[in-house]
XYZ file of C-alpha atoms in Angstrom:
396
model
C 119.011 93.814 124.160
C 117.349 93.920 120.943
C 118.076 97.390 118.694
C 115.319 99.626 117.780
C 114.543 99.313 114.055
C 113.789 102.919 112.424
C 112.686 104.022 109.072
C 114.772 106.703 107.477
C 113.599 106.571 103.726
C 111.141 105.390 101.370
C 110.194 105.086 97.779
C 107.204 103.745 95.514
C 106.125 103.176 92.336
C 102.016 102.532 91.959
C 99.781 103.343 89.468
C 98.583 106.416 91.233
C 102.053 107.896 90.912
C 105.589 107.179 90.470
C 107.503 108.967 93.915
C 106.332 109.451 96.777
C 105.051 112.764 96.182
C 102.402 111.774 93.785
C 101.455 108.722 95.569
C 100.570 111.139 98.761
C 98.972 113.244 96.186
C 96.523 110.993 94.764
C 95.346 109.622 98.603
C 94.613 112.748 99.471
C 92.406 113.513 96.442
C 90.867 110.429 96.009
C 92.681 109.901 92.417
C 91.864 106.396 91.415
C 94.660 104.529 89.250
C 92.314 101.543 87.858
C 91.427 102.122 84.299
C 92.363 100.570 80.933
C 95.575 98.706 80.856
C 98.246 100.276 78.346
C 101.336 98.690 78.496
C 100.459 94.736 79.184
C 98.727 92.632 76.470
C 96.050 90.767 77.337
C 92.706 88.833 75.791
C 91.206 89.356 79.184
C 91.464 93.338 78.416
C 87.649 94.409 79.028
C 88.664 94.311 83.082
C 90.228 96.909 84.264
C 94.088 96.628 85.864
C 95.997 99.319 87.285
C 99.388 99.984 85.927
C 102.010 101.883 87.280
C 101.945 105.174 84.731
C 105.650 104.936 82.802
C 106.614 102.727 80.202
C 110.193 100.323 80.221
C 111.792 103.206 78.505
C 110.640 106.005 80.947
C 111.452 103.425 83.938
C 114.459 102.546 82.542
C 115.419 106.549 82.510
C 114.024 107.562 85.621
C 116.599 104.764 86.808
C 119.383 106.356 84.831
C 120.339 102.899 82.714
C 119.847 102.631 79.267
C 117.190 100.000 78.320
C 118.381 96.432 77.936
C 116.564 93.605 76.044
C 116.832 91.715 79.833
C 115.895 94.639 81.849
C 112.506 92.855 82.814
C 109.559 95.640 83.976
C 109.740 93.873 87.499
C 113.758 95.001 87.682
C 113.171 98.622 87.101
C 109.937 99.266 88.833
C 112.034 97.504 92.212
C 115.439 100.025 90.745
C 113.168 102.873 91.073
C 111.491 102.994 94.395
C 114.686 101.492 95.761
C 116.922 104.757 94.518
C 114.014 107.375 95.939
C 114.215 105.158 98.897
C 117.983 105.391 99.404
C 118.229 109.351 98.152
C 115.486 109.840 100.989
C 117.657 108.408 103.638
C 121.080 109.992 102.581
C 122.678 106.926 103.219
C 124.359 106.194 99.351
C 127.948 105.719 101.057
C 126.382 102.666 103.170
C 125.233 101.327 100.399
C 128.097 98.225 99.969
C 127.968 96.902 103.757
C 123.510 97.808 103.439
C 121.862 94.156 103.289
C 118.786 94.183 99.882
C 116.073 92.392 100.992
C 113.876 92.205 97.612
C 110.497 90.066 97.213
C 108.067 89.314 93.810
C 105.883 86.523 92.504
C 106.371 87.301 89.035
C 109.375 87.644 88.766
C 110.517 88.364 84.569
C 107.697 87.216 83.258
C 107.041 90.104 81.472
C 109.633 89.307 79.447
C 109.583 86.064 78.908
C 105.710 85.614 78.639
C 106.346 88.192 75.361
C 108.702 85.586 73.579
C 108.802 82.136 74.803
C 107.220 80.403 71.668
C 110.323 81.924 69.649
C 112.611 81.465 72.706
C 111.848 77.681 72.380
C 111.257 76.398 69.109
C 113.042 79.445 66.634
C 115.307 81.768 68.388
C 117.392 79.515 70.852
C 119.246 82.673 71.263
C 116.313 84.147 73.815
C 116.722 81.242 76.318
C 118.941 83.673 78.317
C 115.742 85.308 79.716
C 114.952 82.243 81.201
C 117.070 83.454 83.869
C 114.651 86.579 84.772
C 112.000 84.015 85.913
C 113.847 83.393 88.769
C 112.005 84.863 91.519
C 116.230 86.784 92.528
C 116.846 87.456 89.546
C 115.305 91.271 89.602
C 116.929 91.761 93.467
C 120.307 89.885 92.165
C 120.411 93.108 89.306
C 119.465 95.325 92.071
C 122.274 94.502 93.721
C 124.550 94.775 91.556
C 123.243 98.613 90.008
C 123.076 99.710 93.276
C 126.513 98.165 94.889
C 125.063 96.203 97.627
C 127.912 93.774 99.090
C 126.602 92.279 102.064
C 123.649 89.634 102.346
C 121.094 89.798 99.176
C 118.197 87.673 99.399
C 114.561 87.263 97.897
C 111.318 86.513 99.613
C 108.205 84.641 98.064
C 105.453 83.835 99.453
C 102.419 84.984 97.441
C 101.048 88.465 98.445
C 102.444 89.026 102.022
C 106.523 89.359 100.420
C 107.433 92.380 100.954
C 105.663 92.527 104.102
C 108.352 89.534 104.739
C 110.609 91.058 103.682
C 110.446 94.063 105.764
C 110.320 91.752 108.932
C 113.340 89.688 107.522
C 115.320 93.029 107.427
C 113.752 94.137 110.586
C 114.969 90.947 112.351
C 118.579 90.953 111.029
C 119.087 94.545 112.237
C 117.150 94.249 115.821
C 119.647 90.533 116.251
C 122.629 92.490 115.579
C 123.815 91.066 112.023
C 123.169 94.512 110.194
C 123.275 97.920 110.611
C 121.106 98.851 107.583
C 118.976 97.036 105.001
C 116.925 97.535 102.073
C 113.704 96.518 101.846
C 110.515 95.777 100.112
C 109.214 94.185 96.824
C 108.333 94.923 93.113
C 105.679 93.137 90.609
C 104.884 94.361 86.849
C 101.123 93.263 85.523
C 102.016 89.911 84.039
C 99.390 88.000 81.810
C 100.236 84.955 84.299
C 98.911 86.829 87.028
C 95.748 88.417 84.853
C 94.529 84.379 84.016
C 95.225 82.884 87.192
C 93.103 84.962 88.967
C 90.803 84.877 85.922
C 90.323 80.941 86.367
C 89.510 81.697 89.905
C 86.796 83.284 88.583
C 87.587 86.657 90.965
C 88.504 89.037 88.565
C 86.509 92.588 89.065
C 84.649 93.586 86.344
C 84.478 97.007 87.853
C 87.188 97.678 89.702
C 88.298 96.856 93.809
C 85.271 97.887 95.811
C 86.959 96.850 99.319
C 84.897 95.833 102.251
C 81.383 96.789 100.389
C 78.627 94.595 100.519
C 78.966 94.040 96.342
C 82.219 93.607 96.094
C 83.194 91.449 92.736
C 86.431 90.383 93.172
C 90.695 91.717 92.533
C 92.091 94.065 90.465
C 95.488 92.658 89.612
C 98.067 95.610 89.580
C 101.489 96.258 89.638
C 104.159 98.509 91.827
C 107.592 98.532 93.815
C 108.072 99.754 96.915
C 111.238 99.923 99.191
C 112.091 100.753 102.826
C 115.371 102.095 104.152
C 116.061 100.325 108.077
C 118.375 101.555 110.422
C 119.426 100.327 113.692
C 118.654 103.320 116.463
C 122.559 103.855 117.224
C 123.824 104.157 113.545
C 121.271 106.773 112.373
C 122.844 109.872 113.572
C 120.871 112.607 113.596
C 119.068 111.860 110.203
C 115.465 112.248 109.907
C 113.213 108.931 110.915
C 110.174 108.316 109.790
C 108.739 105.465 111.681
C 110.273 102.409 113.606
C 109.058 98.795 113.098
C 107.572 98.297 116.293
C 106.134 95.087 115.829
C 105.541 92.069 113.247
C 104.328 88.594 112.956
C 103.900 86.116 110.305
C 101.951 82.765 109.947
C 100.697 79.826 107.565
C 96.910 79.488 108.311
C 96.725 76.742 106.332
C 93.329 76.707 105.536
C 93.226 76.353 101.893
C 95.633 76.856 98.602
C 94.118 79.989 97.508
C 91.506 81.082 100.348
C 91.705 82.088 103.433
C 89.372 81.365 106.609
C 85.997 82.273 106.466
C 86.728 83.334 110.053
C 89.709 84.823 109.889
C 91.575 82.502 112.081
C 94.718 82.811 110.568
C 94.400 86.896 110.359
C 93.719 87.177 114.085
C 96.264 85.481 114.366
C 99.424 87.849 113.511
C 97.444 90.856 114.074
C 97.395 89.395 117.258
C 100.939 89.142 117.942
C 102.263 91.898 116.065
C 100.285 93.889 118.823
C 101.432 91.692 121.703
C 105.320 91.942 119.830
C 105.357 95.592 119.747
C 104.245 95.990 123.514
C 101.030 97.207 122.648
C 97.983 97.026 123.456
C 94.767 96.571 120.681
C 93.420 100.435 122.349
C 96.530 102.183 120.989
C 96.352 101.372 116.984
C 95.177 103.784 115.877
C 94.699 103.175 112.097
C 94.347 99.506 110.597
C 95.457 99.972 106.630
C 93.442 96.616 105.756
C 95.202 93.770 102.990
C 91.230 94.326 101.647
C 91.124 92.803 98.113
C 87.825 93.598 96.822
C 87.123 89.650 96.718
C 83.939 88.336 99.025
C 86.481 85.575 100.431
C 89.273 87.368 102.140
C 87.091 91.216 103.193
C 84.447 88.450 104.807
C 87.524 87.020 106.384
C 89.422 90.090 107.579
C 86.545 91.815 108.844
C 85.904 88.845 111.331
C 89.647 88.997 112.256
C 89.595 92.436 112.590
C 86.536 92.604 114.814
C 87.823 89.596 116.998
C 91.587 91.265 117.365
C 89.577 94.752 118.268
C 85.707 94.365 119.228
C 83.340 96.166 117.127
C 83.004 99.301 119.619
C 86.667 99.687 120.191
C 87.727 99.128 116.637
C 90.092 102.076 115.031
C 90.100 103.332 111.636
C 90.337 101.241 109.417
C 90.484 100.894 105.021
C 91.995 99.885 102.310
C 93.788 101.010 99.439
C 93.428 99.068 97.215
C 90.253 101.100 95.559
C 93.548 103.350 94.639
C 96.246 101.055 93.699
C 94.747 97.764 93.172
C 96.576 94.669 94.378
C 100.129 94.782 93.582
C 100.507 91.359 94.806
C 104.308 90.900 95.562
C 105.169 94.602 96.158
C 101.450 95.277 98.128
C 103.059 94.611 101.721
C 105.892 97.397 101.221
C 103.019 99.560 98.968
C 100.822 100.036 102.547
C 104.021 100.323 104.411
C 104.918 103.248 102.475
C 100.941 104.291 103.067
C 100.998 103.637 106.449
C 104.550 105.801 107.239
C 102.621 108.733 105.062
C 99.626 108.199 107.293
C 102.095 108.708 110.200
C 104.576 111.510 109.094
C 101.129 113.439 108.148
C 98.604 112.313 110.758
C 95.580 112.405 108.168
C 94.111 108.534 107.837
C 93.329 107.305 103.984
C 89.757 106.438 102.810
C 88.494 103.447 101.541
C 87.525 104.542 97.868
C 84.651 103.109 96.346
C 82.831 101.804 99.492
C 78.973 102.568 99.412
C 76.950 99.764 100.850
C 78.270 97.663 104.225
C 78.528 94.377 104.419
C 75.356 92.421 105.758
C 78.290 90.090 108.108
C 80.104 92.836 109.506
C 79.332 95.232 111.863
C 82.330 98.003 111.800
C 82.813 100.202 108.553
C 85.776 101.362 107.039
C 87.004 104.812 106.900
C 85.254 106.719 103.794
C 86.601 110.179 103.609
C 89.945 111.798 104.392
C 90.547 112.459 108.181
C 93.097 114.117 110.184
C 93.643 112.407 113.757
C 96.588 111.800 115.873
C 98.322 108.881 114.810
C 100.773 107.056 116.659
C 100.638 103.174 115.238
C 99.329 101.698 112.510
C 98.493 97.849 111.636
C 99.520 97.083 107.880
C 97.917 93.314 107.028
C 99.237 91.180 104.016
C 97.785 88.320 103.642
C 98.971 85.420 100.979
C 97.512 82.559 98.903
C 98.286 79.439 101.290
C 97.031 81.461 104.394
C 100.690 82.830 104.009
C 99.634 86.013 106.685
C 101.812 88.533 107.699
C 101.575 91.924 110.355
C 103.253 94.843 110.532
C 103.060 97.745 113.358
C 104.849 100.697 112.491
C 104.885 103.832 114.708
C 105.690 107.169 115.105
C 109.497 108.091 116.768
């Protein structure tokens, strides 16, 4: 018999706060973290971004470390979020046997971008920073600091990375390969991401406006979130914040960067996740949508949602990227935390920056904070290449 998988702790850093409490406060007040960049240096600084409001020195201090030249911002963000999750779960003594599944897309590019020319041409001693470019570097450093001695792995599937890390941890526990897992993701804001989205001509000049007719692109951001997952039979009398009840991932393989206009890949994972959770579509109370604010994603996802639920039976939905921007690999875990906050506080967070309904869709996102009974949340994370994932997070 497969074991149920519970969430006993979670931690987060995003553009709207450096811990769970400050993120929740910002969600309640409608405060966006999108604005002028302070830490990343780019020639595209005319665009708004969404940075975690802490320097590397402050992040290192928060994590209880002395800042070293090989500490990437990605690693520091992940470690801070993981430590908050572990404290909340109260399972510090279990870390050596706990599986660690992290995720990132940019790894240590914040280090290498700043000194690439010097590294190659002038100062060969800097070549040690090349190690930080490996997507496993940040996760391995986290394991070294935290003391994880069990399975340590890194996932990189674009913007669905941390949702897939949660799925990996859930499957390990459910099948008996592990009793506990620390799962999540982290990305720092780097020029590689900014320039890449600029090359695709989808950088928003105004800030993310998910599901709005006049949406004009993605707002690159950074952040980290980690969850402590535990098997039902090892939790004991400690508090449980939710259950990973269903999940699905698939490769739509429609285009290297674009989603299918009709959302076939999104519809497939939404439907499969609901089925795996043993639920009916009518039992989903809130959808935390991927909702990037791009013309392509919001149309594709919106059509998938209409097909999955029907226009008349559509549950309340919103994208929280108007608050945080798009933290890429961290997005799935960040929004899993927001889903847990919705469940534990029985509240639906509004889709801020929404003004004009999309002409192609009949459904509309929630635009005001709403108190509501929430038992089951669908959280979507869709990545380049059609790497689509959906989670069902439920009240216990």
